[in-house]
């Protein structure tokens, strides 16, 4: 039953995503088909096999929508970045629920790392969305290039298609043995990399897109002793879903319950929680995860960080009149920004400022990778979840 609900959930989410470009695709296919029929009539009676072969090849090219062709080319393109991109398998010592001790991931060591290794560098864990691989996410976000410039290591975990057929992290089933175990595996990977590479344990961050954002939130709340801040792009409200159908409902309209209590229910009882700085990015034209989710996430992290419910955010409009226009809302504790919402009015369900040739990424809008990194570098973890 759970598998059927999961399949329904993600097939409907996929259809909603396609709606954003349906009109453009239909026009492209129609024009291409007409061109193909005209060409077919021209060579209909030829007996030359070379001409027929050339026609067949040309027709295929004509009837392939440009957006599809670009995405196929992008998927085969090299991973951006001048550093080292390596594929690995992280193996746990025991089986935990439905996570059987194996987590595929790519590791990116920036070109700016010293020859002796990336000792002392920060670590950013990047979690892809549904229908993506770690490589897709790296191509679309181009975070590796930012890592080269800013000097941090990136881990790119990849969900198994055996665990979820669309490679979605199971944020919508946060129970131990499902999404909870995936979150624990990701945190274990981060701990392992910090120890192995001698990275800065006080500067470890996690960010994700869509389902990856849902998982990033779960990881951060379960393991505040590992992560110093979290970045959520196009993610759903926390704690509203405990199965696939409820997850789909939350994506469509947010939560209709007490969102503050829902978020608190995800906290680990084994680890002290003293707060978690969070940055939220969401598009105003997102028809997959409704923007109401972003506002509810904002209020959830307000509560988790102990900020008074009556404290108004500091609001600023940036890049007005351009295709990168966005609005920033900050909740501060003293001089520190603890919660930030970046609302991008013209953005759909896509990574802002990414590579448009890669599905679920949009070149328009502010560079989300840079926004997250600037927020991350202002937050450092010290001791048990004490932030400075």
mmCIF file of C-alpha atoms in Angstrom:
data_model
loop_
_atom_site.group_PDB
_atom_site.id
_atom_site.type_symbol
_atom_site.label_atom_id
_atom_site.label_comp_id
_atom_site.label_asym_id
_atom_site.label_seq_id
_atom_site.Cartn_x
_atom_site.Cartn_y
_atom_site.Cartn_z
ATOM 1 C CA UNK A 1 0.000 0.000 0.000
ATOM 2 C CA UNK A 2 2.790 2.415 0.929
ATOM 3 C CA UNK A 3 4.553 1.724 -2.367
ATOM 4 C CA UNK A 4 1.344 2.425 -4.338
ATOM 5 C CA UNK A 5 0.811 5.702 -2.478
ATOM 6 C CA UNK A 6 4.414 6.653 -3.104
ATOM 7 C CA UNK A 7 4.064 5.939 -6.824
ATOM 8 C CA UNK A 8 0.856 7.995 -7.007
ATOM 9 C CA UNK A 9 2.448 10.812 -5.034
ATOM 10 C CA UNK A 10 5.413 11.238 -7.302
ATOM 11 C CA UNK A 11 3.571 10.696 -10.580
ATOM 12 C CA UNK A 12 1.194 13.523 -9.639
ATOM 13 C CA UNK A 13 4.061 15.745 -8.573
ATOM 14 C CA UNK A 14 5.721 15.088 -11.913
ATOM 15 C CA UNK A 15 2.557 16.064 -13.787
ATOM 16 C CA UNK A 16 2.307 19.326 -11.860
ATOM 17 C CA UNK A 17 5.883 20.165 -12.766
ATOM 18 C CA UNK A 18 5.211 19.545 -16.444
ATOM 19 C CA UNK A 19 2.239 21.932 -16.389
ATOM 20 C CA UNK A 20 4.594 24.910 -16.074
ATOM 21 C CA UNK A 21 5.930 24.399 -19.622
ATOM 22 C CA UNK A 22 3.114 22.435 -21.287
ATOM 23 C CA UNK A 23 1.965 25.210 -23.607
ATOM 24 C CA UNK A 24 5.480 25.875 -24.898
ATOM 25 C CA UNK A 25 6.186 22.193 -25.496
ATOM 26 C CA UNK A 26 2.912 21.654 -27.337
ATOM 27 C CA UNK A 27 3.653 24.529 -29.684
ATOM 28 C CA UNK A 28 7.162 23.215 -30.304
ATOM 29 C CA UNK A 29 5.969 19.685 -31.072
ATOM 30 C CA UNK A 30 3.236 20.895 -33.415
ATOM 31 C CA UNK A 31 5.599 23.079 -35.426
ATOM 32 C CA UNK A 32 8.141 20.288 -35.590
ATOM 33 C CA UNK A 33 5.559 17.732 -36.755
ATOM 34 C CA UNK A 34 4.355 20.005 -39.566
ATOM 35 C CA UNK A 35 7.919 20.528 -40.764
ATOM 36 C CA UNK A 36 8.464 16.773 -40.677
ATOM 37 C CA UNK A 37 5.349 15.984 -42.767
ATOM 38 C CA UNK A 38 6.270 18.588 -45.348
ATOM 39 C CA UNK A 39 9.722 17.107 -45.685
ATOM 40 C CA UNK A 40 8.253 13.600 -45.862
ATOM 41 C CA UNK A 41 6.091 14.504 -48.858
ATOM 42 C CA UNK A 42 9.124 15.946 -50.627
ATOM 43 C CA UNK A 43 11.097 12.688 -50.464
ATOM 44 C CA UNK A 44 8.143 10.306 -50.528
ATOM 45 C CA UNK A 45 8.933 8.712 -53.863
ATOM 46 C CA UNK A 46 12.716 8.623 -53.719
ATOM 47 C CA UNK A 47 14.447 5.250 -53.999
ATOM 48 C CA UNK A 48 17.881 6.470 -52.971
ATOM 49 C CA UNK A 49 18.705 4.805 -49.601
ATOM 50 C CA UNK A 50 21.170 7.563 -48.711
ATOM 51 C CA UNK A 51 18.497 10.220 -49.136
ATOM 52 C CA UNK A 52 16.048 8.169 -47.074
ATOM 53 C CA UNK A 53 18.628 7.718 -44.313
ATOM 54 C CA UNK A 54 19.407 11.430 -44.305
ATOM 55 C CA UNK A 55 15.685 12.225 -44.137
ATOM 56 C CA UNK A 56 15.126 9.848 -41.231
ATOM 57 C CA UNK A 57 18.026 11.334 -39.261
ATOM 58 C CA UNK A 58 16.915 14.881 -40.008
ATOM 59 C CA UNK A 59 13.307 14.190 -39.056
ATOM 60 C CA UNK A 60 14.389 12.865 -35.668
ATOM 61 C CA UNK A 61 16.359 16.035 -35.057
ATOM 62 C CA UNK A 62 13.474 18.256 -36.193
ATOM 63 C CA UNK A 63 10.856 16.521 -34.035
ATOM 64 C CA UNK A 64 12.937 16.554 -30.848
ATOM 65 C CA UNK A 65 11.950 19.652 -28.838
ATOM 66 C CA UNK A 66 14.945 21.941 -28.264
ATOM 67 C CA UNK A 67 14.444 21.847 -24.491
ATOM 68 C CA UNK A 68 14.686 18.048 -24.488
ATOM 69 C CA UNK A 69 17.770 18.080 -26.687
ATOM 70 C CA UNK A 70 19.455 20.621 -24.415
ATOM 71 C CA UNK A 71 18.698 18.595 -21.314
ATOM 72 C CA UNK A 72 20.063 15.431 -22.884
ATOM 73 C CA UNK A 73 23.238 17.269 -23.789
ATOM 74 C CA UNK A 74 23.476 18.782 -20.313
ATOM 75 C CA UNK A 75 23.137 15.348 -18.701
ATOM 76 C CA UNK A 76 26.145 14.150 -20.692
ATOM 77 C CA UNK A 77 28.228 17.258 -20.030
ATOM 78 C CA UNK A 78 31.212 17.192 -17.664
ATOM 79 C CA UNK A 79 30.600 18.094 -14.030
ATOM 80 C CA UNK A 80 31.403 21.816 -13.526
ATOM 81 C CA UNK A 81 34.419 22.645 -11.411
ATOM 82 C CA UNK A 82 38.202 22.560 -11.624
ATOM 83 C CA UNK A 83 38.630 20.382 -8.535
ATOM 84 C CA UNK A 84 38.366 16.625 -7.971
ATOM 85 C CA UNK A 85 35.040 14.793 -8.423
ATOM 86 C CA UNK A 86 35.006 11.279 -6.967
ATOM 87 C CA UNK A 87 32.331 8.577 -6.659
ATOM 88 C CA UNK A 88 32.159 6.673 -3.371
ATOM 89 C CA UNK A 89 30.020 4.301 -1.341
ATOM 90 C CA UNK A 90 29.603 5.063 2.345
ATOM 91 C CA UNK A 91 29.183 1.865 4.337
ATOM 92 C CA UNK A 92 27.770 1.858 7.830
ATOM 93 C CA UNK A 93 28.771 -0.766 10.352
ATOM 94 C CA UNK A 94 25.220 -2.077 10.860
ATOM 95 C CA UNK A 95 21.842 -2.098 9.148
ATOM 96 C CA UNK A 96 19.524 0.650 10.374
ATOM 97 C CA UNK A 97 15.887 0.128 9.444
ATOM 98 C CA UNK A 98 15.576 0.096 5.664
ATOM 99 C CA UNK A 99 18.974 1.712 5.186
ATOM 100 C CA UNK A 100 21.291 -1.249 4.773
ATOM 101 C CA UNK A 101 24.581 0.429 5.440
ATOM 102 C CA UNK A 102 25.262 1.685 1.886
ATOM 103 C CA UNK A 103 24.920 5.271 0.697
ATOM 104 C CA UNK A 104 26.223 6.335 -2.709
ATOM 105 C CA UNK A 105 27.745 9.795 -2.867
ATOM 106 C CA UNK A 106 30.143 11.971 -4.819
ATOM 107 C CA UNK A 107 32.826 13.988 -3.107
ATOM 108 C CA UNK A 108 34.088 17.263 -4.521
ATOM 109 C CA UNK A 109 37.463 18.563 -3.352
ATOM 110 C CA UNK A 110 37.853 22.161 -4.591
ATOM 111 C CA UNK A 111 40.788 23.257 -6.718
ATOM 112 C CA UNK A 112 41.607 25.771 -3.981
ATOM 113 C CA UNK A 113 42.437 22.971 -1.513
ATOM 114 C CA UNK A 114 46.145 22.700 -0.592
ATOM 115 C CA UNK A 115 48.132 19.823 -2.068
ATOM 116 C CA UNK A 116 48.280 18.148 1.339
ATOM 117 C CA UNK A 117 44.476 17.994 1.486
ATOM 118 C CA UNK A 118 41.400 20.038 2.431
ATOM 119 C CA UNK A 119 42.243 20.054 6.143
ATOM 120 C CA UNK A 120 40.268 22.648 8.086
ATOM 121 C CA UNK A 121 37.854 23.424 5.234
ATOM 122 C CA UNK A 122 34.070 23.617 5.755
ATOM 123 C CA UNK A 123 31.780 20.854 4.456
ATOM 124 C CA UNK A 124 28.502 21.410 2.600
ATOM 125 C CA UNK A 125 26.166 18.435 2.056
ATOM 126 C CA UNK A 126 23.939 18.878 -1.019
ATOM 127 C CA UNK A 127 20.743 16.801 -1.368
ATOM 128 C CA UNK A 128 19.127 16.451 -4.797
ATOM 129 C CA UNK A 129 15.398 16.376 -5.521
ATOM 130 C CA UNK A 130 13.150 13.750 -7.098
ATOM 131 C CA UNK A 131 14.048 12.507 -10.593
ATOM 132 C CA UNK A 132 17.604 13.721 -10.094
ATOM 133 C CA UNK A 133 20.981 12.180 -9.438
ATOM 134 C CA UNK A 134 23.849 13.720 -7.533
ATOM 135 C CA UNK A 135 25.513 14.501 -10.871
ATOM 136 C CA UNK A 136 22.369 16.220 -12.200
ATOM 137 C CA UNK A 137 22.223 18.382 -9.105
ATOM 138 C CA UNK A 138 25.900 19.274 -9.335
ATOM 139 C CA UNK A 139 25.511 20.265 -12.999
ATOM 140 C CA UNK A 140 22.371 22.289 -12.375
ATOM 141 C CA UNK A 141 23.488 24.190 -9.284
ATOM 142 C CA UNK A 142 27.136 24.633 -10.350
ATOM 143 C CA UNK A 143 28.039 24.631 -6.662
ATOM 144 C CA UNK A 144 31.415 23.051 -7.379
ATOM 145 C CA UNK A 145 32.577 26.253 -9.062
ATOM 146 C CA UNK A 146 31.532 28.216 -5.998
ATOM 147 C CA UNK A 147 33.441 25.739 -3.828
ATOM 148 C CA UNK A 148 36.566 26.352 -5.932
ATOM 149 C CA UNK A 149 36.259 30.075 -5.322
ATOM 150 C CA UNK A 150 35.188 30.058 -1.664
ATOM 151 C CA UNK A 151 37.137 27.047 -0.427
ATOM 152 C CA UNK A 152 34.780 24.355 0.878
ATOM 153 C CA UNK A 153 34.286 20.622 0.310
ATOM 154 C CA UNK A 154 30.962 19.267 -0.995
ATOM 155 C CA UNK A 155 29.374 15.869 -0.397
ATOM 156 C CA UNK A 156 26.652 14.916 -2.888
ATOM 157 C CA UNK A 157 24.681 11.931 -1.486
ATOM 158 C CA UNK A 158 22.441 10.057 -3.919
ATOM 159 C CA UNK A 159 19.188 8.310 -3.090
ATOM 160 C CA UNK A 160 18.931 4.704 -4.249
ATOM 161 C CA UNK A 161 16.326 3.869 -6.886
ATOM 162 C CA UNK A 162 15.747 0.667 -4.926
ATOM 163 C CA UNK A 163 14.697 2.676 -1.877
ATOM 164 C CA UNK A 164 12.506 5.050 -3.919
ATOM 165 C CA UNK A 165 11.870 4.581 -7.636
ATOM 166 C CA UNK A 166 12.030 8.324 -8.418
ATOM 167 C CA UNK A 167 15.146 8.765 -6.218
ATOM 168 C CA UNK A 168 13.174 10.916 -3.781
ATOM 169 C CA UNK A 169 14.470 11.225 -0.253
ATOM 170 C CA UNK A 170 11.626 10.035 1.981
ATOM 171 C CA UNK A 171 11.098 13.218 3.968
ATOM 172 C CA UNK A 172 7.364 12.435 3.924
ATOM 173 C CA UNK A 173 8.005 9.332 6.080
ATOM 174 C CA UNK A 174 10.253 10.681 8.846
ATOM 175 C CA UNK A 175 9.864 7.571 10.977
ATOM 176 C CA UNK A 176 12.911 5.552 11.954
ATOM 177 C CA UNK A 177 13.421 2.859 9.341
ATOM 178 C CA UNK A 178 12.417 5.157 6.479
ATOM 179 C CA UNK A 179 13.240 8.863 6.107
ATOM 180 C CA UNK A 180 14.620 8.979 9.624
ATOM 181 C CA UNK A 181 17.184 6.320 8.817
ATOM 182 C CA UNK A 182 18.152 8.116 5.605
ATOM 183 C CA UNK A 183 18.700 11.289 7.632
ATOM 184 C CA UNK A 184 20.857 9.379 10.105
ATOM 185 C CA UNK A 185 22.914 7.896 7.270
ATOM 186 C CA UNK A 186 23.555 11.355 5.791
ATOM 187 C CA UNK A 187 24.637 12.695 9.181
ATOM 188 C CA UNK A 188 26.911 9.668 9.647
ATOM 189 C CA UNK A 189 28.473 10.367 6.257
ATOM 190 C CA UNK A 190 29.150 13.973 7.281
ATOM 191 C CA UNK A 191 30.781 12.861 10.531
ATOM 192 C CA UNK A 192 32.911 10.339 8.664
ATOM 193 C CA UNK A 193 34.135 12.888 6.115
ATOM 194 C CA UNK A 194 34.986 15.414 8.816
ATOM 195 C CA UNK A 195 37.100 12.809 10.603
ATOM 196 C CA UNK A 196 38.700 11.298 7.506
ATOM 197 C CA UNK A 197 39.581 14.568 5.762
ATOM 198 C CA UNK A 198 40.136 16.557 8.973
ATOM 199 C CA UNK A 199 37.543 19.135 7.974
ATOM 200 C CA UNK A 200 36.230 21.866 10.275
ATOM 201 C CA UNK A 201 33.652 20.108 12.471
ATOM 202 C CA UNK A 202 32.122 23.445 13.476
ATOM 203 C CA UNK A 203 31.387 24.452 9.876
ATOM 204 C CA UNK A 204 29.264 21.628 8.461
ATOM 205 C CA UNK A 205 26.107 22.589 6.546
ATOM 206 C CA UNK A 206 23.302 20.852 4.654
ATOM 207 C CA UNK A 207 21.092 22.128 1.825
ATOM 208 C CA UNK A 208 18.589 20.580 -0.555
ATOM 209 C CA UNK A 209 16.064 21.130 -3.330
ATOM 210 C CA UNK A 210 12.431 19.997 -3.102
ATOM 211 C CA UNK A 211 12.534 16.458 -1.622
ATOM 212 C CA UNK A 212 16.171 17.203 -0.830
ATOM 213 C CA UNK A 213 15.031 20.246 1.156
ATOM 214 C CA UNK A 214 12.606 18.080 3.093
ATOM 215 C CA UNK A 215 15.412 15.680 3.915
ATOM 216 C CA UNK A 216 17.845 18.505 4.760
ATOM 217 C CA UNK A 217 15.368 19.816 7.341
ATOM 218 C CA UNK A 218 14.978 16.356 8.853
ATOM 219 C CA UNK A 219 18.753 15.844 8.963
ATOM 220 C CA UNK A 220 19.323 19.200 10.671
ATOM 221 C CA UNK A 221 16.634 18.675 13.306
ATOM 222 C CA UNK A 222 17.754 15.143 14.128
ATOM 223 C CA UNK A 223 21.459 16.052 14.226
ATOM 224 C CA UNK A 224 22.001 19.615 15.506
ATOM 225 C CA UNK A 225 25.283 18.385 16.978
ATOM 226 C CA UNK A 226 26.631 17.909 13.435
ATOM 227 C CA UNK A 227 25.237 20.796 11.369
ATOM 228 C CA UNK A 228 25.681 24.523 11.924
ATOM 229 C CA UNK A 229 22.944 25.714 9.513
ATOM 230 C CA UNK A 230 20.474 24.415 6.937
ATOM 231 C CA UNK A 231 19.352 25.649 3.493
ATOM 232 C CA UNK A 232 15.909 24.742 2.105
ATOM 233 C CA UNK A 233 15.026 25.410 -1.543
ATOM 234 C CA UNK A 234 11.426 24.797 -2.658
ATOM 235 C CA UNK A 235 10.731 22.536 0.315
ATOM 236 C CA UNK A 236 7.552 21.495 2.112
ATOM 237 C CA UNK A 237 6.495 22.352 5.649
ATOM 238 C CA UNK A 238 8.088 20.127 8.292
ATOM 239 C CA UNK A 239 6.290 17.401 10.202
ATOM 240 C CA UNK A 240 2.908 17.477 8.446
ATOM 241 C CA UNK A 241 3.382 14.224 6.521
ATOM 242 C CA UNK A 242 3.887 10.672 7.734
ATOM 243 C CA UNK A 243 3.039 8.966 4.455
ATOM 244 C CA UNK A 244 3.110 9.745 0.731
ATOM 245 C CA UNK A 245 -0.483 10.956 0.392
ATOM 246 C CA UNK A 246 -0.088 13.412 3.272
ATOM 247 C CA UNK A 247 3.177 14.579 1.738
ATOM 248 C CA UNK A 248 1.423 15.362 -1.521
ATOM 249 C CA UNK A 249 -1.291 17.289 0.322
ATOM 250 C CA UNK A 250 1.306 19.341 2.205
ATOM 251 C CA UNK A 251 3.087 20.200 -1.026
ATOM 252 C CA UNK A 252 -0.139 21.460 -2.584
ATOM 253 C CA UNK A 253 -1.389 23.688 0.219
ATOM 254 C CA UNK A 254 0.923 23.568 3.227
ATOM 255 C CA UNK A 255 -0.247 22.373 6.627
ATOM 256 C CA UNK A 256 -3.623 22.945 8.243
ATOM 257 C CA UNK A 257 -2.417 21.872 11.676
ATOM 258 C CA UNK A 258 -0.214 23.416 14.367
ATOM 259 C CA UNK A 259 3.008 23.816 12.390
ATOM 260 C CA UNK A 260 5.068 24.732 15.450
ATOM 261 C CA UNK A 261 4.194 21.532 17.271
ATOM 262 C CA UNK A 262 4.787 19.539 14.084
ATOM 263 C CA UNK A 263 8.351 20.830 13.810
ATOM 264 C CA UNK A 264 9.072 20.166 17.478
ATOM 265 C CA UNK A 265 7.932 16.564 17.033
ATOM 266 C CA UNK A 266 10.870 15.931 14.694
ATOM 267 C CA UNK A 267 13.545 16.907 17.212
ATOM 268 C CA UNK A 268 15.750 14.131 18.530
ATOM 269 C CA UNK A 269 15.359 13.310 22.202
ATOM 270 C CA UNK A 270 18.961 12.077 22.283
ATOM 271 C CA UNK A 271 20.651 15.346 21.280
ATOM 272 C CA UNK A 272 20.250 18.773 22.958
ATOM 273 C CA UNK A 273 18.747 21.361 20.613
ATOM 274 C CA UNK A 274 19.757 24.996 21.060
ATOM 275 C CA UNK A 275 18.650 26.294 17.665
ATOM 276 C CA UNK A 276 19.313 25.867 13.963
ATOM 277 C CA UNK A 277 19.908 28.817 11.606
ATOM 278 C CA UNK A 278 17.891 28.300 8.429
ATOM 279 C CA UNK A 279 17.635 29.920 5.019
ATOM 280 C CA UNK A 280 14.569 29.279 2.861
ATOM 281 C CA UNK A 281 14.359 29.981 -0.893
ATOM 282 C CA UNK A 282 11.043 29.664 -2.726
ATOM 283 C CA UNK A 283 9.485 30.763 -6.004
ATOM 284 C CA UNK A 284 6.195 32.595 -6.350
ATOM 285 C CA UNK A 285 5.283 30.513 -9.421
ATOM 286 C CA UNK A 286 6.003 27.138 -7.861
ATOM 287 C CA UNK A 287 3.054 24.883 -8.764
ATOM 288 C CA UNK A 288 4.604 21.742 -7.281
ATOM 289 C CA UNK A 289 5.320 22.940 -3.729
ATOM 290 C CA UNK A 290 3.006 25.834 -2.953
ATOM 291 C CA UNK A 291 4.673 28.964 -1.593
ATOM 292 C CA UNK A 292 2.567 28.725 1.583
ATOM 293 C CA UNK A 293 5.043 26.061 2.637
ATOM 294 C CA UNK A 294 7.858 28.622 2.677
ATOM 295 C CA UNK A 295 5.959 30.897 5.031
ATOM 296 C CA UNK A 296 5.202 27.997 7.359
ATOM 297 C CA UNK A 297 8.844 26.900 7.340
ATOM 298 C CA UNK A 298 9.795 30.469 8.218
ATOM 299 C CA UNK A 299 7.504 30.379 11.261
ATOM 300 C CA UNK A 300 8.682 26.915 12.278
ATOM 301 C CA UNK A 301 12.301 28.003 12.367
ATOM 302 C CA UNK A 302 11.325 31.230 14.148
ATOM 303 C CA UNK A 303 9.933 29.063 16.934
ATOM 304 C CA UNK A 304 12.819 26.559 16.929
ATOM 305 C CA UNK A 305 15.311 29.403 17.282
ATOM 306 C CA UNK A 306 13.431 31.006 20.162
ATOM 307 C CA UNK A 307 12.491 34.216 18.338
ATOM 308 C CA UNK A 308 9.402 35.988 19.650
ATOM 309 C CA UNK A 309 6.290 35.422 17.542
ATOM 310 C CA UNK A 310 5.574 39.168 17.534
ATOM 311 C CA UNK A 311 9.015 40.216 16.301
ATOM 312 C CA UNK A 312 8.643 41.591 12.752
ATOM 313 C CA UNK A 313 11.136 40.502 10.094
ATOM 314 C CA UNK A 314 13.578 42.926 8.507
ATOM 315 C CA UNK A 315 12.438 43.177 4.885
ATOM 316 C CA UNK A 316 14.408 44.293 1.822
ATOM 317 C CA UNK A 317 13.685 44.235 -1.928
ATOM 318 C CA UNK A 318 16.707 43.413 -4.072
ATOM 319 C CA UNK A 319 17.481 43.581 -7.803
ATOM 320 C CA UNK A 320 14.095 45.203 -8.467
ATOM 321 C CA UNK A 321 13.162 45.524 -12.126
ATOM 322 C CA UNK A 322 15.439 42.670 -13.253
ATOM 323 C CA UNK A 323 14.980 38.941 -13.856
ATOM 324 C CA UNK A 324 16.834 38.379 -10.576
ATOM 325 C CA UNK A 325 14.409 40.367 -8.404
ATOM 326 C CA UNK A 326 13.727 38.906 -4.977
ATOM 327 C CA UNK A 327 12.590 39.854 -1.507
ATOM 328 C CA UNK A 328 14.577 39.072 1.639
ATOM 329 C CA UNK A 329 13.024 38.664 5.085
ATOM 330 C CA UNK A 330 15.302 38.242 8.111
ATOM 331 C CA UNK A 331 14.599 37.268 11.694
ATOM 332 C CA UNK A 332 17.446 38.322 13.940
ATOM 333 C CA UNK A 333 18.634 37.466 17.418
ATOM 334 C CA UNK A 334 20.687 40.477 18.388
ATOM 335 C CA UNK A 335 22.904 41.218 15.388
ATOM 336 C CA UNK A 336 22.719 37.692 13.982
ATOM 337 C CA UNK A 337 20.296 36.536 11.312
ATOM 338 C CA UNK A 338 18.821 33.219 12.470
ATOM 339 C CA UNK A 339 16.115 32.742 9.837
ATOM 340 C CA UNK A 340 16.079 34.125 6.306
ATOM 341 C CA UNK A 341 13.429 33.821 3.604
ATOM 342 C CA UNK A 342 14.318 34.595 -0.012
ATOM 343 C CA UNK A 343 11.111 34.950 -2.031
ATOM 344 C CA UNK A 344 11.621 34.998 -5.823
ATOM 345 C CA UNK A 345 8.330 36.091 -7.469
ATOM 346 C CA UNK A 346 9.049 34.876 -11.017
ATOM 347 C CA UNK A 347 10.558 31.495 -10.071
ATOM 348 C CA UNK A 348 8.824 28.140 -10.540
ATOM 349 C CA UNK A 349 9.819 24.801 -9.048
ATOM 350 C CA UNK A 350 13.502 25.147 -9.852
ATOM 351 C CA UNK A 351 16.870 26.043 -8.336
ATOM 352 C CA UNK A 352 17.267 29.800 -8.647
ATOM 353 C CA UNK A 353 20.233 31.022 -10.682
ATOM 354 C CA UNK A 354 21.143 27.542 -11.919
ATOM 355 C CA UNK A 355 21.698 25.998 -15.356
ATOM 356 C CA UNK A 356 18.384 26.089 -17.238
ATOM 357 C CA UNK A 357 19.486 23.226 -19.478
ATOM 358 C CA UNK A 358 19.272 20.913 -16.458
ATOM 359 C CA UNK A 359 15.775 19.939 -15.321
ATOM 360 C CA UNK A 360 14.528 21.737 -12.179
ATOM 361 C CA UNK A 361 17.038 24.597 -12.497
ATOM 362 C CA UNK A 362 16.455 28.136 -13.764
ATOM 363 C CA UNK A 363 19.081 30.668 -14.818
ATOM 364 C CA UNK A 364 16.818 33.553 -13.795
ATOM 365 C CA UNK A 365 16.620 34.690 -10.195
ATOM 366 C CA UNK A 366 19.380 35.238 -7.652
ATOM 367 C CA UNK A 367 22.164 32.665 -7.389
ATOM 368 C CA UNK A 368 20.747 30.374 -4.708
ATOM 369 C CA UNK A 369 24.073 28.638 -4.179
ATOM 370 C CA UNK A 370 25.775 31.912 -3.349
ATOM 371 C CA UNK A 371 22.877 33.003 -1.115
ATOM 372 C CA UNK A 372 23.116 29.786 0.867
ATOM 373 C CA UNK A 373 26.888 29.987 1.178
ATOM 374 C CA UNK A 374 26.852 33.593 2.428
ATOM 375 C CA UNK A 375 24.311 32.545 5.044
ATOM 376 C CA UNK A 376 26.292 29.445 5.994
ATOM 377 C CA UNK A 377 29.627 31.178 6.415
ATOM 378 C CA UNK A 378 28.068 33.530 8.968
ATOM 379 C CA UNK A 379 27.145 30.576 11.206
ATOM 380 C CA UNK A 380 29.507 28.354 13.179
ATOM 381 C CA UNK A 381 28.644 25.538 15.562
ATOM 382 C CA UNK A 382 30.474 25.354 18.893
ATOM 383 C CA UNK A 383 29.989 22.502 21.343
ATOM 384 C CA UNK A 384 26.531 20.936 21.592
ATOM 385 C CA UNK A 385 24.438 23.047 19.219
ATOM 386 C CA UNK A 386 25.648 26.355 20.668
ATOM 387 C CA UNK A 387 25.862 28.791 17.759
ATOM 388 C CA UNK A 388 28.009 31.885 17.448
#
